Coordinates of C-alpha atoms in Angstrom, one line a residue:
M588 CA 125.3 136.2 27.5
N589 CA 127.6 133.8 25.6
E590 CA 128.8 132.5 28.9
T591 CA 125.3 131.7 30.0
I592 CA 124.6 129.9 26.7
N593 CA 127.7 127.8 27.2
F594 CA 126.6 127.1 30.7
F595 CA 123.4 125.7 29.4
N596 CA 125.2 123.6 26.8
T597 CA 127.7 122.0 29.3
Q598 CA 126.1 121.6 32.7
S599 CA 123.5 119.3 34.3
T600 CA 119.9 120.4 34.6
E601 CA 120.2 120.4 38.4
D602 CA 123.2 122.8 38.1
I603 CA 121.4 125.0 35.7
A604 CA 118.4 125.3 38.0
Q605 CA 120.7 126.5 40.7
F606 CA 122.5 128.8 38.3
L607 CA 119.2 130.4 37.4
L608 CA 118.5 131.5 41.0
G609 CA 119.4 135.2 41.2
M610 CA 119.1 135.5 37.3
Y611 CA 117.3 138.6 36.1
L612 CA 114.2 137.7 34.1
E613 CA 112.6 140.4 32.0
H614 CA 109.6 140.6 29.7
E615 CA 109.5 143.5 27.2
T616 CA 105.8 144.3 26.7
T617 CA 103.9 147.0 24.9
E618 CA 103.4 148.6 28.3
G619 CA 107.1 148.6 29.4
I620 CA 109.5 146.2 30.9
L621 CA 108.3 143.8 33.7
A622 CA 111.2 142.0 35.4
G623 CA 112.5 140.4 38.6
Y624 CA 115.0 138.0 40.1
I625 CA 114.4 134.2 39.9
V626 CA 114.3 132.8 43.4
D627 CA 112.7 129.3 43.0
A628 CA 113.2 126.8 40.4
E629 CA 112.5 123.0 39.8
A630 CA 114.6 120.6 37.7
Y631 CA 112.8 118.1 35.5
L632 CA 115.0 115.3 34.3
G633 CA 112.7 113.8 31.7
P634 CA 112.8 110.7 30.1
E635 CA 113.6 108.8 33.4
D636 CA 111.9 111.4 35.7
E637 CA 108.3 110.1 36.3
A638 CA 107.2 113.7 37.1
A639 CA 108.4 115.1 33.9
H640 CA 106.0 115.5 30.9
S641 CA 108.7 113.9 28.7
F642 CA 108.9 110.8 30.9
G643 CA 109.6 107.7 28.8
L644 CA 110.4 110.1 25.8
R645 CA 106.8 111.0 25.5
N646 CA 106.5 113.2 22.5
T647 CA 103.2 114.9 21.5
P648 CA 102.6 118.2 19.7
R649 CA 102.3 119.9 23.1
L650 CA 105.8 118.7 24.0
K651 CA 107.4 119.8 20.8
A652 CA 109.5 122.6 22.4
M653 CA 110.9 120.2 25.0
Y654 CA 112.9 118.5 22.3
E655 CA 114.5 121.7 21.0
K656 CA 117.8 123.4 21.8
P657 CA 118.8 124.7 25.2
G658 CA 117.0 127.9 26.2
T659 CA 113.8 127.1 24.4
I660 CA 110.7 128.3 26.2
Y661 CA 108.3 125.6 27.1
L662 CA 104.8 126.8 28.4
Y663 CA 101.9 124.6 29.5
T664 CA 98.6 125.0 31.2
M665 CA 97.9 123.5 34.7
H666 CA 94.7 124.3 36.5
T667 CA 94.0 127.1 34.1
H668 CA 97.4 128.7 34.9
L669 CA 100.2 129.1 32.3
I670 CA 103.5 127.7 33.6
L671 CA 107.0 128.8 32.4
N672 CA 109.8 126.3 31.8
M673 CA 113.0 126.4 29.8
V674 CA 114.9 123.6 28.1
T675 CA 118.3 122.9 29.6
Q676 CA 119.9 120.1 27.5
E677 CA 120.9 119.5 23.8
K678 CA 118.2 119.1 21.2
G679 CA 116.4 115.7 21.6
K680 CA 117.2 115.4 25.3
P681 CA 114.0 116.7 26.9
Q682 CA 115.0 118.1 30.3
G683 CA 114.1 121.5 31.7
V684 CA 113.6 123.8 34.6
M685 CA 110.3 125.2 35.8
I686 CA 110.5 128.8 37.1
R687 CA 108.4 128.8 40.3
A688 CA 108.8 132.4 41.8
I689 CA 110.5 135.7 41.2
E690 CA 111.2 138.7 43.3
P691 CA 109.7 141.6 41.3
V692 CA 112.0 144.6 40.5
E693 CA 110.8 146.5 37.5
G694 CA 107.2 147.3 36.4
I695 CA 105.7 146.3 39.8
E696 CA 102.6 148.6 39.4
K697 CA 101.7 147.0 36.1
M698 CA 102.4 143.5 37.6
E699 CA 99.9 144.3 40.4
V700 CA 97.4 145.3 37.8
N701 CA 98.0 142.0 35.9
R702 CA 97.4 140.2 39.3
N703 CA 94.2 142.0 40.0
G704 CA 95.7 144.2 42.8
R705 CA 97.7 141.5 44.6
K706 CA 100.8 143.0 46.3
G707 CA 103.8 141.8 48.3
S708 CA 104.8 138.1 48.1
E709 CA 101.4 137.1 46.7
L710 CA 102.4 139.0 43.6
S711 CA 104.7 136.4 42.1
N712 CA 105.4 133.6 44.8
G713 CA 104.1 130.8 42.5
P714 CA 104.6 129.6 39.0
G715 CA 101.2 130.7 37.7
K716 CA 101.4 133.9 39.6
L717 CA 104.7 135.0 38.1
V718 CA 103.5 134.2 34.6
T719 CA 100.4 136.4 35.0
A720 CA 102.4 139.1 36.7
L721 CA 104.9 139.3 33.9
G722 CA 102.2 139.2 31.2
I723 CA 103.6 136.1 29.6
T724 CA 101.4 134.6 26.9
K725 CA 101.4 131.3 24.9
E726 CA 102.9 133.2 21.9
L727 CA 106.3 132.8 23.6
Y728 CA 106.1 129.0 23.3
G729 CA 109.0 127.7 21.5
Q730 CA 111.0 130.9 21.4
S731 CA 114.4 131.4 23.2
I732 CA 115.0 132.7 26.7
F733 CA 118.2 134.2 25.3
N734 CA 116.8 136.5 22.6
S735 CA 112.9 136.8 22.7
T736 CA 110.8 139.5 24.4
L737 CA 111.1 137.2 27.5
R738 CA 114.8 136.9 28.3
I739 CA 117.3 136.4 31.0
V740 CA 119.8 139.2 31.6
P741 CA 123.0 137.8 33.1
E742 CA 124.6 141.2 33.6
K743 CA 121.9 142.0 36.3
R744 CA 122.2 138.7 38.1
K745 CA 122.3 138.6 41.9
V746 CA 124.1 135.9 44.0
P747 CA 122.2 134.0 46.7
K748 CA 123.8 133.7 50.1
K749 CA 122.6 130.2 50.3
I750 CA 120.7 127.8 48.1
V751 CA 118.4 125.2 49.7
A752 CA 117.3 122.0 47.9
L753 CA 113.8 120.7 48.6
P754 CA 111.4 118.2 47.1
R755 CA 109.3 119.5 44.3
I756 CA 105.8 120.7 45.0
G757 CA 102.6 118.9 43.9
I758 CA 104.2 115.6 42.8
P759 CA 102.4 112.8 44.7
N760 CA 102.7 109.1 43.9
K761 CA 105.9 109.2 41.7
G762 CA 108.1 106.9 43.8
I763 CA 111.6 108.4 44.5
W764 CA 110.7 111.3 42.2
T765 CA 108.3 112.6 44.7
E766 CA 110.9 113.2 47.4
L767 CA 114.1 113.9 45.4
P768 CA 115.4 117.4 46.2
L769 CA 115.1 118.9 42.8
R770 CA 113.5 122.2 43.8
Y771 CA 116.1 124.9 44.5
V772 CA 115.3 128.2 46.4
V773 CA 117.1 131.3 47.6
A774 CA 117.1 130.7 51.3
G775 CA 115.3 133.5 53.1
N776 CA 113.8 135.3 50.2
P777 CA 110.2 136.4 51.0
Y778 CA 108.9 135.3 47.6
I779 CA 109.4 131.6 48.5
S780 CA 106.1 129.8 49.1
K781 CA 105.6 127.4 52.0
Q782 CA 108.3 128.8 54.3
K783 CA 108.1 129.9 57.9
R784 CA 108.0 133.6 58.6
S785 CA 111.0 133.2 60.9
E786 CA 113.0 131.9 58.0
I787 CA 112.6 135.1 55.9
D788 CA 115.7 137.3 55.6
Q789 CA 114.0 140.8 56.0
K790 CA 117.3 142.6 55.6
T791 CA 118.9 141.3 52.4
F792 CA 116.2 138.9 51.1
G793 CA 118.8 136.1 50.9
W794 CA 121.3 137.9 48.6
K795 CA 125.0 138.4 49.0
E796 CA 125.9 142.0 49.6
E797 CA 127.1 143.7 46.4
N798 CA 130.7 145.1 46.4

């Protein structure tokens, strides 16, 4: 875990977003562990990033967590859905990564209950979907992704065969920031939204074979 913390402290937000692909994300709940691999993440480069909440160093009570240390959990509501982000740079430099999708691994039956019976890729192939599936609540706001009940587990990380960089989703009319390739995905993973069926790797789901 120390290596991961050091990575957050020394690398760019774009590099951290790619590093998080394949990372095991688990939530310890009263009903057991709910977990999966991160397969889709977007970098937000706030203060200059017109699509970031912290653009222009905007700082409101809602944004307080974005100005905290690396690994701080930043949650916000969009279209009634709670969205998961984590801070990536030193305190006072409000950049972060949004987690857009996970490949579920542990506690799948409970995740399906949380998602009102949704199964397969629909379980967690979007930012609001994965938050609901994992049972993440606003109480985690401002806590750390390194040592809270919602945490990343580097020891269980998988390695993508190929990472693809794409424009972020749902960001119209933001000039160059609309098209910049700041969304990173595990190529071929079935939990990636807006991909062709022919692009899905049905055999390995886009992961390198383990030795």
